Short mmCIF file of N, CA and C in Angstrom, two decimals:
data_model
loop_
_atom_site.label_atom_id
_atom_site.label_comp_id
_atom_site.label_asym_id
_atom_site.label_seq_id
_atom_site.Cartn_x
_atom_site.Cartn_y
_atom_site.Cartn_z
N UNK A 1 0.83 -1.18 0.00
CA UNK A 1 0.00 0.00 0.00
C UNK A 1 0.88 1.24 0.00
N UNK A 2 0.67 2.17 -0.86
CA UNK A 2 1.47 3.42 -0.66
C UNK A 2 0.57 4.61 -0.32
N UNK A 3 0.70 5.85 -0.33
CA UNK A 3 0.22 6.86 0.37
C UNK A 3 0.48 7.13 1.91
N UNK A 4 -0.29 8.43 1.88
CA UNK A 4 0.00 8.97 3.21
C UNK A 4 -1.45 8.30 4.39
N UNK A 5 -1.90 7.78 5.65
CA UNK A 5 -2.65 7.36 6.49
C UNK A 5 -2.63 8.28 7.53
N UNK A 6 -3.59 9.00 7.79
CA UNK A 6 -3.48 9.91 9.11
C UNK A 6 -4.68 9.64 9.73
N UNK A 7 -4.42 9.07 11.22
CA UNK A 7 -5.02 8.74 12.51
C UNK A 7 -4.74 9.80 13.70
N UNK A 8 -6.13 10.34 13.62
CA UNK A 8 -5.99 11.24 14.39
C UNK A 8 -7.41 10.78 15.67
N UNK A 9 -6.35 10.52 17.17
CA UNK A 9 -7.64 10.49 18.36
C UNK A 9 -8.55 11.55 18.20
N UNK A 10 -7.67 12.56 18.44
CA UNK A 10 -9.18 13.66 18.86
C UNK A 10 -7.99 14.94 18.78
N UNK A 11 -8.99 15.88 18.58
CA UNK A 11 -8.76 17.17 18.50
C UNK A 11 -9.62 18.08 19.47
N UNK A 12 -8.33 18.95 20.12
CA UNK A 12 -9.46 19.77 20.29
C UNK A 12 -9.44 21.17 19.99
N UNK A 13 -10.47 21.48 19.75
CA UNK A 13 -10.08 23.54 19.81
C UNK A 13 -10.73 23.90 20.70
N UNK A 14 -9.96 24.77 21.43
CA UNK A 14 -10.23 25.63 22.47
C UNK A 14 -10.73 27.41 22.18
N UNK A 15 -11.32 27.70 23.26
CA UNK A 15 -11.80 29.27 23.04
C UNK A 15 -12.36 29.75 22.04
N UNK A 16 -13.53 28.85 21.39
CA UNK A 16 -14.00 29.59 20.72
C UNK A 16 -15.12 30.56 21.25
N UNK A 17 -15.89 31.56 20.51
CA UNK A 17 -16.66 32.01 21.50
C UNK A 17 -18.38 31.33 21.09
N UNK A 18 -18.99 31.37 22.06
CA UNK A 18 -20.29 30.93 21.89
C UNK A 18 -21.44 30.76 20.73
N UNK A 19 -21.13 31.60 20.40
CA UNK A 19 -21.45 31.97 18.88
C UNK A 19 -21.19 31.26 17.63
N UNK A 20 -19.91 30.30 17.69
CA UNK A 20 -18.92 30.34 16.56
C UNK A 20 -19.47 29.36 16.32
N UNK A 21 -20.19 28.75 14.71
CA UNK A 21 -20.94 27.20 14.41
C UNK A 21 -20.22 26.20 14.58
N UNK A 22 -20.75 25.41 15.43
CA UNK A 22 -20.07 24.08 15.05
C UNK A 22 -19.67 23.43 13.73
N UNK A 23 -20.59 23.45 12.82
CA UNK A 23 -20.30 22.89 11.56
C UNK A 23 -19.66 23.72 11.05
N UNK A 24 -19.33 25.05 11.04
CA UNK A 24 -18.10 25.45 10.65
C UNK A 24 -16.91 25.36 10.49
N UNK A 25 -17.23 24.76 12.45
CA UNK A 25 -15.61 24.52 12.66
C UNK A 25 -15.06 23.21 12.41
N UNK A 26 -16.26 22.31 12.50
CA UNK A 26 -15.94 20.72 11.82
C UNK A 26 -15.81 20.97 10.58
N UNK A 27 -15.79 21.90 9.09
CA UNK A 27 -15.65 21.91 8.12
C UNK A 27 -14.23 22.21 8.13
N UNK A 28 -14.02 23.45 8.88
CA UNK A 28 -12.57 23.71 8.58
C UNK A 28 -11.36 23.48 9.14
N UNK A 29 -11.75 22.09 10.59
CA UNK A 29 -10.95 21.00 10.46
C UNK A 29 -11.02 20.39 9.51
N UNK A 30 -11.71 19.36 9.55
CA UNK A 30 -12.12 18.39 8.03
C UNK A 30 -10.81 19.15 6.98
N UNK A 31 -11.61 20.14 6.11
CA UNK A 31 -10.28 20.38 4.98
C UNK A 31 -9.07 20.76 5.43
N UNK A 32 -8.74 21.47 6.75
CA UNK A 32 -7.48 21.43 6.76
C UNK A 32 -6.21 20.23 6.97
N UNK A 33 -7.48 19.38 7.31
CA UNK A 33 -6.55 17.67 7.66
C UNK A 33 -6.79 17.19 6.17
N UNK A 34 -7.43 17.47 5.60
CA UNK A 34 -7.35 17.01 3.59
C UNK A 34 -6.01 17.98 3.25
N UNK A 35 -6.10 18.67 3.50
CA UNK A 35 -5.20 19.94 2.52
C UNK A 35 -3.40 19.06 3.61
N UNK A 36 -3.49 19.13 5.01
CA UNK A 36 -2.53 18.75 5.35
C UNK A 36 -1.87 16.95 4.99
N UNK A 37 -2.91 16.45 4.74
CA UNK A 37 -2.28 14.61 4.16
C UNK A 37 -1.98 14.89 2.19
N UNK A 38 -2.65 16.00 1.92
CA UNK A 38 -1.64 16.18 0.61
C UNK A 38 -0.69 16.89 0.43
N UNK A 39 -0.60 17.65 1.70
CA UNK A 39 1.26 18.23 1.49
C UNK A 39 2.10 17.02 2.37
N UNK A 40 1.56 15.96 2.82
CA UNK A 40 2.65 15.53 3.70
C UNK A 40 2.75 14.13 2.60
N UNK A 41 1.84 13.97 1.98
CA UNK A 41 2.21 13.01 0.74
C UNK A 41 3.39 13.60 -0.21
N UNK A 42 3.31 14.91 -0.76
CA UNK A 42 4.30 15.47 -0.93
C UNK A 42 5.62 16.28 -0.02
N UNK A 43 5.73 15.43 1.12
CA UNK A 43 6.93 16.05 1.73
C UNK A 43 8.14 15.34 1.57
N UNK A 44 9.20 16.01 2.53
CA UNK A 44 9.91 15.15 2.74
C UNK A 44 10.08 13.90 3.44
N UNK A 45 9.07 14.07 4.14
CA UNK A 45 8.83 12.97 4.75
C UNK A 45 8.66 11.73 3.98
N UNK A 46 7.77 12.14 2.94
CA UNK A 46 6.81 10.67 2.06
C UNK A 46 8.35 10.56 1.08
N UNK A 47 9.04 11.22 0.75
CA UNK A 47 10.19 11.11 -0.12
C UNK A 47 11.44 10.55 0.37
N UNK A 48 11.26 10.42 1.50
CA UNK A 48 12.59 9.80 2.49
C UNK A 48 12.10 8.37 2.55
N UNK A 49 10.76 7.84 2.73
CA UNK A 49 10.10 6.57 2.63
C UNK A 49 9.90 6.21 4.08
N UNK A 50 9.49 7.38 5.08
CA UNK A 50 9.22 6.94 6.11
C UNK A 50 7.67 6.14 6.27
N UNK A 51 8.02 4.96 7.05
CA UNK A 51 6.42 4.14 6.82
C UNK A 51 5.54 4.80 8.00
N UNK A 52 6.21 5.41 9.00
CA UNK A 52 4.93 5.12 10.23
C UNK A 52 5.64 6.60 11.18
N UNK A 53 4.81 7.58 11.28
CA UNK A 53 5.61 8.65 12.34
C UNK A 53 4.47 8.72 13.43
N UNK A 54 4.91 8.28 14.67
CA UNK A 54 4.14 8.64 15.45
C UNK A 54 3.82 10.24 16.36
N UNK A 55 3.01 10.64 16.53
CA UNK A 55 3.87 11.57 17.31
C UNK A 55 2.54 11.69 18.78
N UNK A 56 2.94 11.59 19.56
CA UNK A 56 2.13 11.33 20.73
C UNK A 56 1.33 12.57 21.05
N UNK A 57 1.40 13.67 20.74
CA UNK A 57 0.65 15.02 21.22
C UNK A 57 1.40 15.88 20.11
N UNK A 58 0.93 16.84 20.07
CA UNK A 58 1.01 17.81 18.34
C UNK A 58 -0.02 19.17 19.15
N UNK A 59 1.05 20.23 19.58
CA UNK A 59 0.05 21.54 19.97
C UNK A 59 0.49 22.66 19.30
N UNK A 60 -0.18 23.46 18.78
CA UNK A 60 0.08 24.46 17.98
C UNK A 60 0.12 25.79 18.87
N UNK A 61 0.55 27.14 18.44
CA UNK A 61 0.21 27.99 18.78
C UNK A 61 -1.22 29.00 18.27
N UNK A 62 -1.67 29.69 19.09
CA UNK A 62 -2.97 29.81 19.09
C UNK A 62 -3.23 30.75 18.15
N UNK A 63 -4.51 30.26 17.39
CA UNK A 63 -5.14 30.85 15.86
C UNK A 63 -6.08 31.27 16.45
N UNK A 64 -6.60 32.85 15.99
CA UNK A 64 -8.00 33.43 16.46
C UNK A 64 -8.96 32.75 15.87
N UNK A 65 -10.00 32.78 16.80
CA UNK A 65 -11.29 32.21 16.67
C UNK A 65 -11.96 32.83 14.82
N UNK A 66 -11.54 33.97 14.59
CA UNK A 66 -11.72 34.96 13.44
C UNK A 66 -10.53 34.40 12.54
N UNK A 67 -9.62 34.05 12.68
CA UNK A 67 -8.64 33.60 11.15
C UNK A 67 -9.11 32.39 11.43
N UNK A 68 -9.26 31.30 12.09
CA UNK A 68 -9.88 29.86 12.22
C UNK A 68 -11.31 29.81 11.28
N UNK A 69 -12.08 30.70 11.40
CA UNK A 69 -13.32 30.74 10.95
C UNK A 69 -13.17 31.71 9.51
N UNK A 70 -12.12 31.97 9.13
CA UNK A 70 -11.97 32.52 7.77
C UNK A 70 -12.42 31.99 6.92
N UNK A 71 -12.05 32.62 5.38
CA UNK A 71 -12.01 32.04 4.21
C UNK A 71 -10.90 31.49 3.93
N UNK A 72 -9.38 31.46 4.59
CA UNK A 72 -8.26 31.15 4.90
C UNK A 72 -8.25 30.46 5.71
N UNK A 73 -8.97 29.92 6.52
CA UNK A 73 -8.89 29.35 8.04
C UNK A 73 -8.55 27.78 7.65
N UNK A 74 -8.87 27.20 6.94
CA UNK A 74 -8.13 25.68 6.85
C UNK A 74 -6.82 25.59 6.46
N UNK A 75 -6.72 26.63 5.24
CA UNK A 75 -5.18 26.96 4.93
C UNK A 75 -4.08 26.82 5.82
N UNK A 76 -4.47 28.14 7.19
CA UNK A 76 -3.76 28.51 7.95
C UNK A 76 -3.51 27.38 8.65
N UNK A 77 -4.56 26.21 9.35
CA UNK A 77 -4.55 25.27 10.13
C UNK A 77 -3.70 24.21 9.34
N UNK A 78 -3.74 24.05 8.08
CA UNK A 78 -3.18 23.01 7.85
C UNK A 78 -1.60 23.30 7.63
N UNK A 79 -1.51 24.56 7.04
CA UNK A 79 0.15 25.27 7.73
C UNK A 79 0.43 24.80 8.88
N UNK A 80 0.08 25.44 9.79
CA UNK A 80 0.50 25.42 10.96
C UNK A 80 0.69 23.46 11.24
N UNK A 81 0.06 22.78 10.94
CA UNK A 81 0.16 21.66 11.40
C UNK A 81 1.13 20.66 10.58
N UNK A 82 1.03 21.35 9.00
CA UNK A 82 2.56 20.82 8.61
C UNK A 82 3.83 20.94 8.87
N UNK A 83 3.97 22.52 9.37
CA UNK A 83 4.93 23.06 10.23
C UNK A 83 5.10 22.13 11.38
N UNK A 84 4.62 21.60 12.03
CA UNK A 84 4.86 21.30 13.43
C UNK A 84 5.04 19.70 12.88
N UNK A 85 4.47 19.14 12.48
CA UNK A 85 5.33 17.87 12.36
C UNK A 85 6.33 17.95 12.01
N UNK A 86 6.97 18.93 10.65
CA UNK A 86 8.17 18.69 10.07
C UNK A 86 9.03 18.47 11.11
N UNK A 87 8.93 19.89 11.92
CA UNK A 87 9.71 20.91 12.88
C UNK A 87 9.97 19.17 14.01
N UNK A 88 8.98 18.36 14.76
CA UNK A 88 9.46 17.39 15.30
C UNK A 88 9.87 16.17 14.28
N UNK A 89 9.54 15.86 13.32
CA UNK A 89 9.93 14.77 13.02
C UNK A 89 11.49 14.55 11.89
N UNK A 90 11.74 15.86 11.57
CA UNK A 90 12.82 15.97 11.18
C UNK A 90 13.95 16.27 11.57
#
């Protein structure tokens, strides 16, 4: 089997404010974990032929509730989260 497999327990986001839709914010997780397993199919990672990276906890620094809920907001999330694996697993 080739490709990239991403298992993710749980996520959470914090502080949003009361207001902010849920299905929003499950949308723009959702694509930012699509947008992030096709840059990491194209990383260095998938090009080195690593089979299996675990990484036990993965915390980012904090995205406003307003760029999270953008028209950019999966973009940014899935940046940020390609960033942070590289940054530990390389």
């Amino acid at each position: 089997m080739t490709g990239i497999a991403v298992r993710i327990d749980s996520i959470s986001v914090l502080s949003l404010p009361e207001e902010a839709d849920e299905r929003a914010v499950q949308k723009t997780v959702q694509d930012a974990l699509r947008r992030l397993a096709e840059r990491l199919a194209r990383s260095p990672l998938a090009r080195s032929g690593v089979k299996e990276l675990a990484l036990e906890k993965l915390s980012l620094e904090a995205i406003s509730a307003d760029e999270l809920l953008s028209e950019r907001g999966a973009e940014r999330l899935a940046d940020e989260l390609y960033s942070a694996i590289l940054r530990r697993s390389l």
